[in-house]
XYZ file of C-alpha atoms in Angstrom:
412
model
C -37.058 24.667 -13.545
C -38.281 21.393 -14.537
C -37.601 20.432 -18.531
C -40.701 21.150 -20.527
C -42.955 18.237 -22.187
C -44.945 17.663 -24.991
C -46.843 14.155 -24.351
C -49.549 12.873 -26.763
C -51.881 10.182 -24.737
C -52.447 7.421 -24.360
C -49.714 6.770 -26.861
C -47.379 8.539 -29.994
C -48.627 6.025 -32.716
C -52.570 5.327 -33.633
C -54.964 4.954 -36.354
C -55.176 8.049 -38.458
C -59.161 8.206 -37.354
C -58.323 7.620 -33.831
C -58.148 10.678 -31.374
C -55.595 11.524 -29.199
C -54.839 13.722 -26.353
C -52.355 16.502 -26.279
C -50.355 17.923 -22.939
C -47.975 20.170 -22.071
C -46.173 20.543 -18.867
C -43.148 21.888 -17.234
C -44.271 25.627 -18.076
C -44.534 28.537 -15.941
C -47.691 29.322 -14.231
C -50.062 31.349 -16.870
C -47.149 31.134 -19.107
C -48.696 32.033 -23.004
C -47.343 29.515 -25.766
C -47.780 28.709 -29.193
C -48.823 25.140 -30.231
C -48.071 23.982 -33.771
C -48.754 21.248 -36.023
C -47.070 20.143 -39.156
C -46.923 17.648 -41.605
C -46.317 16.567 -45.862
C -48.459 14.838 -47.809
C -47.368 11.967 -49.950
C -47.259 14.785 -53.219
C -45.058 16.609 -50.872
C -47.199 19.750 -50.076
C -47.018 20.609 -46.627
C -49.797 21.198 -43.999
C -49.545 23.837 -40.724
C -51.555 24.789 -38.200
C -51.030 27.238 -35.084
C -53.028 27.990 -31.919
C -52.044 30.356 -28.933
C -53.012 29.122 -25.261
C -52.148 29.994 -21.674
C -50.786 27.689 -19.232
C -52.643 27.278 -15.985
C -51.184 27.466 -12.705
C -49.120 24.421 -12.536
C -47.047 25.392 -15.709
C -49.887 22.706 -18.041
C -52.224 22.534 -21.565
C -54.671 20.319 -21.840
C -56.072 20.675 -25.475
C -58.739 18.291 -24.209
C -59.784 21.489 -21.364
C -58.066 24.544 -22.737
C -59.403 26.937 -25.136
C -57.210 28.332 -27.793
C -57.110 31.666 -27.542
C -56.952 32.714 -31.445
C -55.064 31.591 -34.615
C -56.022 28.327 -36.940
C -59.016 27.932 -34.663
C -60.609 29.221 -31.104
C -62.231 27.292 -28.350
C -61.750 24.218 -26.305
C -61.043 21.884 -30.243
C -59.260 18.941 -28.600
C -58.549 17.786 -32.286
C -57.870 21.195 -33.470
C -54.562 21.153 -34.840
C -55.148 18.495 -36.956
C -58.228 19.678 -38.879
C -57.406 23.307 -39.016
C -53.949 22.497 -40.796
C -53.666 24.246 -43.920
C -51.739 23.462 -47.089
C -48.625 25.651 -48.346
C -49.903 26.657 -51.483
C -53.576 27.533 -52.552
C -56.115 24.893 -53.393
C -54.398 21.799 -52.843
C -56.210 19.035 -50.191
C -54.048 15.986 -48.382
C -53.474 13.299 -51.029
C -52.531 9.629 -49.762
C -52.546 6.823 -52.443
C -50.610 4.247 -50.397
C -51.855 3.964 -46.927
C -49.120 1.388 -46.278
C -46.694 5.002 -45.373
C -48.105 6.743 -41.972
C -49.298 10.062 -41.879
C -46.428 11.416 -39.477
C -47.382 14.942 -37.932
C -44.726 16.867 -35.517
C -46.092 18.980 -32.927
C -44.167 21.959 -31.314
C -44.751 24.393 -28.317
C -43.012 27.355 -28.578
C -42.617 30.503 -26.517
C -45.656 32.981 -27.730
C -43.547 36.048 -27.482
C -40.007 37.086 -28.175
C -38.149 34.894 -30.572
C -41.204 32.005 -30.765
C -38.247 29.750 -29.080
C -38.782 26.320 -29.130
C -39.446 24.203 -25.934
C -40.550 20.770 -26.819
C -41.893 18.498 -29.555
C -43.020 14.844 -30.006
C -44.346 12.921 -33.349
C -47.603 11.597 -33.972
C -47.712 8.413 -36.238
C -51.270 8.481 -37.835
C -51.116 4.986 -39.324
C -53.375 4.381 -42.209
C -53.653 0.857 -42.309
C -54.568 -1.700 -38.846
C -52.558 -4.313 -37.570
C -52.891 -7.533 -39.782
C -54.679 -5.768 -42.773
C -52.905 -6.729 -46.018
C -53.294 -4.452 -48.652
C -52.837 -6.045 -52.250
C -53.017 -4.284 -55.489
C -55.964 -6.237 -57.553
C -56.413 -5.913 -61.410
C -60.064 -7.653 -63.421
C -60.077 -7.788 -66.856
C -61.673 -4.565 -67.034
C -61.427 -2.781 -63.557
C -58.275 -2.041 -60.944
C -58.367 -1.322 -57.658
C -56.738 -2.415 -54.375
C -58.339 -4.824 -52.017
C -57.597 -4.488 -47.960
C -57.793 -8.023 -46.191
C -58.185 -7.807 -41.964
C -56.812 -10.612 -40.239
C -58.627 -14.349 -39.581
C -62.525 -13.613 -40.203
C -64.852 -13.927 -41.980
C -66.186 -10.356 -42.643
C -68.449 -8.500 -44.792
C -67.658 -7.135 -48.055
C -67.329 -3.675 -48.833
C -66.272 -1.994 -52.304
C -65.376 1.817 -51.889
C -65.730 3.886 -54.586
C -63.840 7.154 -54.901
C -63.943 9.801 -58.181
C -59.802 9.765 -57.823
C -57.141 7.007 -55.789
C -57.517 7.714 -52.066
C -57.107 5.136 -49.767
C -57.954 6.827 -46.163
C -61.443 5.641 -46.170
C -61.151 2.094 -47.518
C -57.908 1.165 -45.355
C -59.360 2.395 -42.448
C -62.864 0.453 -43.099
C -60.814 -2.500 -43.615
C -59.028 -2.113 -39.558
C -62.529 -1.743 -38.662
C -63.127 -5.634 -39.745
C -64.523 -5.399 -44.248
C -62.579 -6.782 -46.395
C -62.873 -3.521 -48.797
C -62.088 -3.208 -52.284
C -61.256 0.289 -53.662
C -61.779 1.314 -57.222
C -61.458 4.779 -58.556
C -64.284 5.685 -60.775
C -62.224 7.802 -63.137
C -59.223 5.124 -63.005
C -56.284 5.150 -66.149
C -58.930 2.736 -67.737
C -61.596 4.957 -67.976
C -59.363 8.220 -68.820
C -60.901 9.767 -71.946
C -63.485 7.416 -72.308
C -67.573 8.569 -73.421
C -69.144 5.817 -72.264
C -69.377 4.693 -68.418
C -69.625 0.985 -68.245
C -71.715 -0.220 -65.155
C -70.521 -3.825 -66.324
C -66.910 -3.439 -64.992
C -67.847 -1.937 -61.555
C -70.122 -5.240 -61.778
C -67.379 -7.289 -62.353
C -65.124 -5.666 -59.350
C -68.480 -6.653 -57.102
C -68.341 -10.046 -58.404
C -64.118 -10.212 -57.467
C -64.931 -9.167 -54.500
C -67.641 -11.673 -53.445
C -65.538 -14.387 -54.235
C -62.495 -13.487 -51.854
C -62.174 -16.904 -49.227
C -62.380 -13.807 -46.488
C -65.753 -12.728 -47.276
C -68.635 -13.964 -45.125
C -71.559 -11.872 -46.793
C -73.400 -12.889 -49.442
C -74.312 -9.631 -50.839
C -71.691 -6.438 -50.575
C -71.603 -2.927 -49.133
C -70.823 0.323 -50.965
C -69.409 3.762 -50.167
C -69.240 6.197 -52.137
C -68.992 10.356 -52.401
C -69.705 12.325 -55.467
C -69.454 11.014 -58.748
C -69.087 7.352 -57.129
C -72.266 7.849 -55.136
C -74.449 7.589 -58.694
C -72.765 4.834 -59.641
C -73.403 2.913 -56.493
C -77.047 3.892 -57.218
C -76.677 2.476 -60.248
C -75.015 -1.307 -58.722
C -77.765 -1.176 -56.290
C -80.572 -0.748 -59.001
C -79.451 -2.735 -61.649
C -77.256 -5.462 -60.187
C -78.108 -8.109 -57.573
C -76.358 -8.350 -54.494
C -75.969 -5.302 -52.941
C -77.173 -5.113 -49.338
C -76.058 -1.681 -48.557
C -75.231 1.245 -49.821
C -74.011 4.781 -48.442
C -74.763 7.739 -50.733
C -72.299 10.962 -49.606
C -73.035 14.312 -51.237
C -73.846 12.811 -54.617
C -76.517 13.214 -57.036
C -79.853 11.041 -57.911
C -78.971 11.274 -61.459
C -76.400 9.490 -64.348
C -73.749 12.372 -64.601
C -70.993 13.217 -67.376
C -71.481 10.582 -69.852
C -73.873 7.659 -71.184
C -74.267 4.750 -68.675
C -74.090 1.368 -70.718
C -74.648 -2.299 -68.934
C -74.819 -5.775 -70.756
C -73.605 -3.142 -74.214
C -76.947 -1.327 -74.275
C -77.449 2.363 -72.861
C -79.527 2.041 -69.463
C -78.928 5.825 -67.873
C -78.687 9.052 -71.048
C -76.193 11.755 -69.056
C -77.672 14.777 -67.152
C -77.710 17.863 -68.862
C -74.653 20.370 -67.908
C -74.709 23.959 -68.222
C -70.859 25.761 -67.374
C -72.419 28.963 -68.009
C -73.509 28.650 -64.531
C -70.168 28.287 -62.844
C -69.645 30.944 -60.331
C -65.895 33.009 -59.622
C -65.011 33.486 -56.535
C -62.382 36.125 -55.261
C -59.898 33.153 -54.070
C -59.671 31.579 -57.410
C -61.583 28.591 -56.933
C -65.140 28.479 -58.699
C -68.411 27.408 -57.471
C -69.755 24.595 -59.854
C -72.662 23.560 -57.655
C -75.181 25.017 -60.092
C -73.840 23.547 -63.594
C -75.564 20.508 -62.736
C -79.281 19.953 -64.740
C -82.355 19.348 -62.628
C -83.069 15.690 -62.402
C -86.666 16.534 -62.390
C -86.725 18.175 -65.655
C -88.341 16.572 -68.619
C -84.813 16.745 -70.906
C -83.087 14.479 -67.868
C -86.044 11.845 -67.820
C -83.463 9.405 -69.005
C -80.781 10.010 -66.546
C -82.305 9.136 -62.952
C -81.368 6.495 -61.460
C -84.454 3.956 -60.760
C -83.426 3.368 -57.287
C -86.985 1.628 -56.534
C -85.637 -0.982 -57.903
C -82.746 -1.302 -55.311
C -83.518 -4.443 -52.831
C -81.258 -3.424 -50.648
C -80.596 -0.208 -47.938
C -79.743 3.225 -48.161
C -78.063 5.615 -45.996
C -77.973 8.973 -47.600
C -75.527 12.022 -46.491
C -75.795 15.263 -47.264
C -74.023 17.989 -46.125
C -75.903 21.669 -46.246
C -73.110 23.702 -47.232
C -71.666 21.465 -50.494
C -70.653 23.604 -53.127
C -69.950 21.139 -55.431
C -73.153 19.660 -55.587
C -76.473 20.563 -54.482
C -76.418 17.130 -52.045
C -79.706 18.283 -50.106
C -82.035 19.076 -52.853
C -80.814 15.608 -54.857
C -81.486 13.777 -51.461
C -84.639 15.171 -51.154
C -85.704 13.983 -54.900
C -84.343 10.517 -54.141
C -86.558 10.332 -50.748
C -89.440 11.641 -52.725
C -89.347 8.650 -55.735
C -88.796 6.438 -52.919
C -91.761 7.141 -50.517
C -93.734 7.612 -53.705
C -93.388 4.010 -54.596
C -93.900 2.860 -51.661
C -90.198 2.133 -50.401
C -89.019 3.409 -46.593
C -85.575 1.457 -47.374
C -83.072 4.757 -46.426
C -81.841 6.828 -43.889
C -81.328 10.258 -43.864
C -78.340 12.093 -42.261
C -77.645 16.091 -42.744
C -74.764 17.684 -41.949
C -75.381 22.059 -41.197
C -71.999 23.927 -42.089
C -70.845 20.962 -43.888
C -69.135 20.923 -47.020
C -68.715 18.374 -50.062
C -65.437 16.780 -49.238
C -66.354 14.418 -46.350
C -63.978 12.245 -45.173
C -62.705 9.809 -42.427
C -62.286 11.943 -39.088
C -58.827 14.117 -38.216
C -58.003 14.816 -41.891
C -56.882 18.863 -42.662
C -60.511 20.295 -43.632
C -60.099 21.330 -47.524
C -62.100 24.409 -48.787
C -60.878 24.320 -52.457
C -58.622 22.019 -54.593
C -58.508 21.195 -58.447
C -60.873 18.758 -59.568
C -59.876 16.096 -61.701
C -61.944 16.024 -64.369
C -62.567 20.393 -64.602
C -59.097 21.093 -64.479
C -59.275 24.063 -62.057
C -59.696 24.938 -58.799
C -62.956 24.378 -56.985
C -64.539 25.675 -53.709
C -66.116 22.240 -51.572
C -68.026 24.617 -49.175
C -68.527 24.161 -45.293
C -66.753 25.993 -42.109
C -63.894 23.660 -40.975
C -65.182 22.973 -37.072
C -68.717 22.016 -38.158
C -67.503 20.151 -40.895
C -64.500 18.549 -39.011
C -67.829 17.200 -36.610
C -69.708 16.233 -39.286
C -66.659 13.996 -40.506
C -66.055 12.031 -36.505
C -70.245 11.235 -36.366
C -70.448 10.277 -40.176
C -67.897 8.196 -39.488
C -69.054 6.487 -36.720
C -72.606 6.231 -38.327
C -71.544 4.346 -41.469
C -69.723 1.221 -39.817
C -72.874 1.376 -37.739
C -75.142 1.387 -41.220
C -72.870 -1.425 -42.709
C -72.805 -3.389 -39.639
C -76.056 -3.306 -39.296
C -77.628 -3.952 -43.003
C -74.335 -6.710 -43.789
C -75.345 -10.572 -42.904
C -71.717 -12.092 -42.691
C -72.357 -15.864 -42.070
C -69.500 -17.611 -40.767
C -70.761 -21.023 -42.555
C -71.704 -19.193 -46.211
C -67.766 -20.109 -47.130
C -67.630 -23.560 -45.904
């Protein structure tokens, strides 16, 4: 009988947003396997996934035509084993702070029944970072971060912000052709801090302008969550900023007093824990400790985004449980169109959840967050959300591409 294969197409090694295809021949007619996934993390937890599918009658799987009969997912998912993989231990999600390291995840095909035998496996190398892009550690006088560089140029400037170190979106951005600067908003110089200082996030947009690479006069931002107010907060109170993408964030100043030029601009929004809801998994719901923007006490915490000159693109996904993303976009389209202003987009996600993220990533329903110190649920169901994740994704390089004037002679 002829040796069984496990072939990814059209090659072993690709970007870690790229998709692939996934065949296996050399079976026996109708023949039912199992088709695994695995892979570790760079904190060393390790991700698994598992689907069950039937040959057809030349012995071969297509997980671009076949359906998965049952197990980490069901359906024709061609991408399935990647998204559905699940973590070892409860409430962890897939950490990478150096995307210089691939993401490196083994596939198997074993025999469904009996012993699970195996009968063939290949690697896939999910790099993080494109050919050319340097990636340099960068440190301001009152900021960190790391800067990604493509190859000749010039290109538009992007700054990522992230609550926490991740580098899968701002690596990626940068093979896409931005040179993209990633700073953590709750970086080891802001750890314990009660004041937020818009004036260092300031000076990491002014670092970034000046880099010979960057054709644009005026800078992109991404940001999710707690990073998504403070990109409101650049794009209202600081000039330059051309573009900015809000993901599941809030309309508001959150956690602590925003200072700029060492005078309060932005009071915090009011906080209630009370309202945190327990959940039978562990994880807790904190969705609804949030105050209402609207209400008189949090006056002082919205974010003026009228005065923004530049665009938005706002994302929210229906299902977030860690914020209530829809009803704080909805505010910020309101005090927008009530002034006047049709400078945004709007982009909802059904059956998504908090944690978007570049495509093909394990979907994460609960983890720790940083600053609570237990485990939260993010909300969404993992194939809606793991869709939500490969159009988002398309949809912002679009948004940046789009609202970014790089001018080749602006560094001559």
């Amino acid at each position: 009988p002829a040796a069984v294969r496990l072939r990814l197409l059209p090659r072993s090694s690709c970007l870690f947003d790229e998709p692939f295809r996934l065949k296996v021949s050399g079976l026996r007619s109708r023949q039912l396997v199992a088709l695994t996934a695995r892979s570790t993390d760079q904190k060393g937890v390790e991700f698994s996934s598992r689907a069950s599918y039937r040959a057809d009658g030349s012995g071969e799987v297509h997980l671009d035509r076949d359906p998965s009969l049952g197990g980490s997912y069901a359906g024709v998912e061609p991408m399935g084993l990647l998204w559905s993989m699940r973590p070892d231990s409860s409430h962890r999600k897939l950490v990478i702070r150096n995307s210089l390291h691939p993401h490196v995840v083994k596939f198997s095909v074993h025999e469904q029944d009996g012993d699970g035998r195996l009968l063939a496996e290949a690697a896939n190398e999910r790099l993080l970072i494109g050919d050319g892009v340097v990636r340099r550690p960068v440190r301001g006088e009152h900021f960190q971060g790391v800067l990604f560089t493509p190859p000749e140029g010039p290109f538009c400037a992007v700054l990522d912000l992230s609550s926490y170190t991740c580098e899968i979106r701002p690596s990626l951005l940068a093979s896409k052709g931005f040179v993209v600067l990633a700073v953590a908003v709750h970086s080891s110089k802001l750890v314990n801090m009660n004041v937020m200082h818009l004036d260092l996030f300031e000076e990491a947009l002014n670092f970034l302008k000046k880099q010979p690479k960057v054709g644009s006069k005026g800078v992109g931002i991404v940001a999710r969550s707690q990073g998504a107010d403070v990109a409101l907060s650049l794009a209202a109170f600081v000039p330059g900023v051309e573009a900015v993408v809000w993901i599941n964030g809030c309309g508001a100043n959150i956690s602590v007093p925003l200072h700029y030029k060492n005078s309060q601009i932005l009071s915090p929004l009011s906080m209630d824990v009370d309202k945190v809801i327990h959940t039978e998994s562990g994880a807790r719901v904190i969705k609804y400790i949030v105050g209402n923007p609207l209400a008189e006490e949090n006056k002082g915490s919205v974010v003026p985004i009228e005065q923004a000159t530049g665009q938005f693109l706002f994302v929210a996904a229906e299902d977030d449980l860690g914020w209530d993303s829809k009803a704080f976009m909805g505010q910020m389209v309101e005090r927008l169109k009530s002034r006047g202003r049709n400078n945004f987009e709007v982009v909802t996600y059904p059956k998504a959840g908090h944690l978007l993220e570049a495509p093909y990533g394990p979907y994460c329903p609960s983890s720790v967050h940083g600053l609570l110190h237990f485990p939260v649920m993010w909300g969404g169901e993992p194939r809606f959300h793991a869709a939500a994740e490969v159009h988002l994704w398309e949809k912002v390089q679009e948004f940046l591409k789009t609202h970014l004037k790089c001018d080749v002679k602006s560094k001559l």
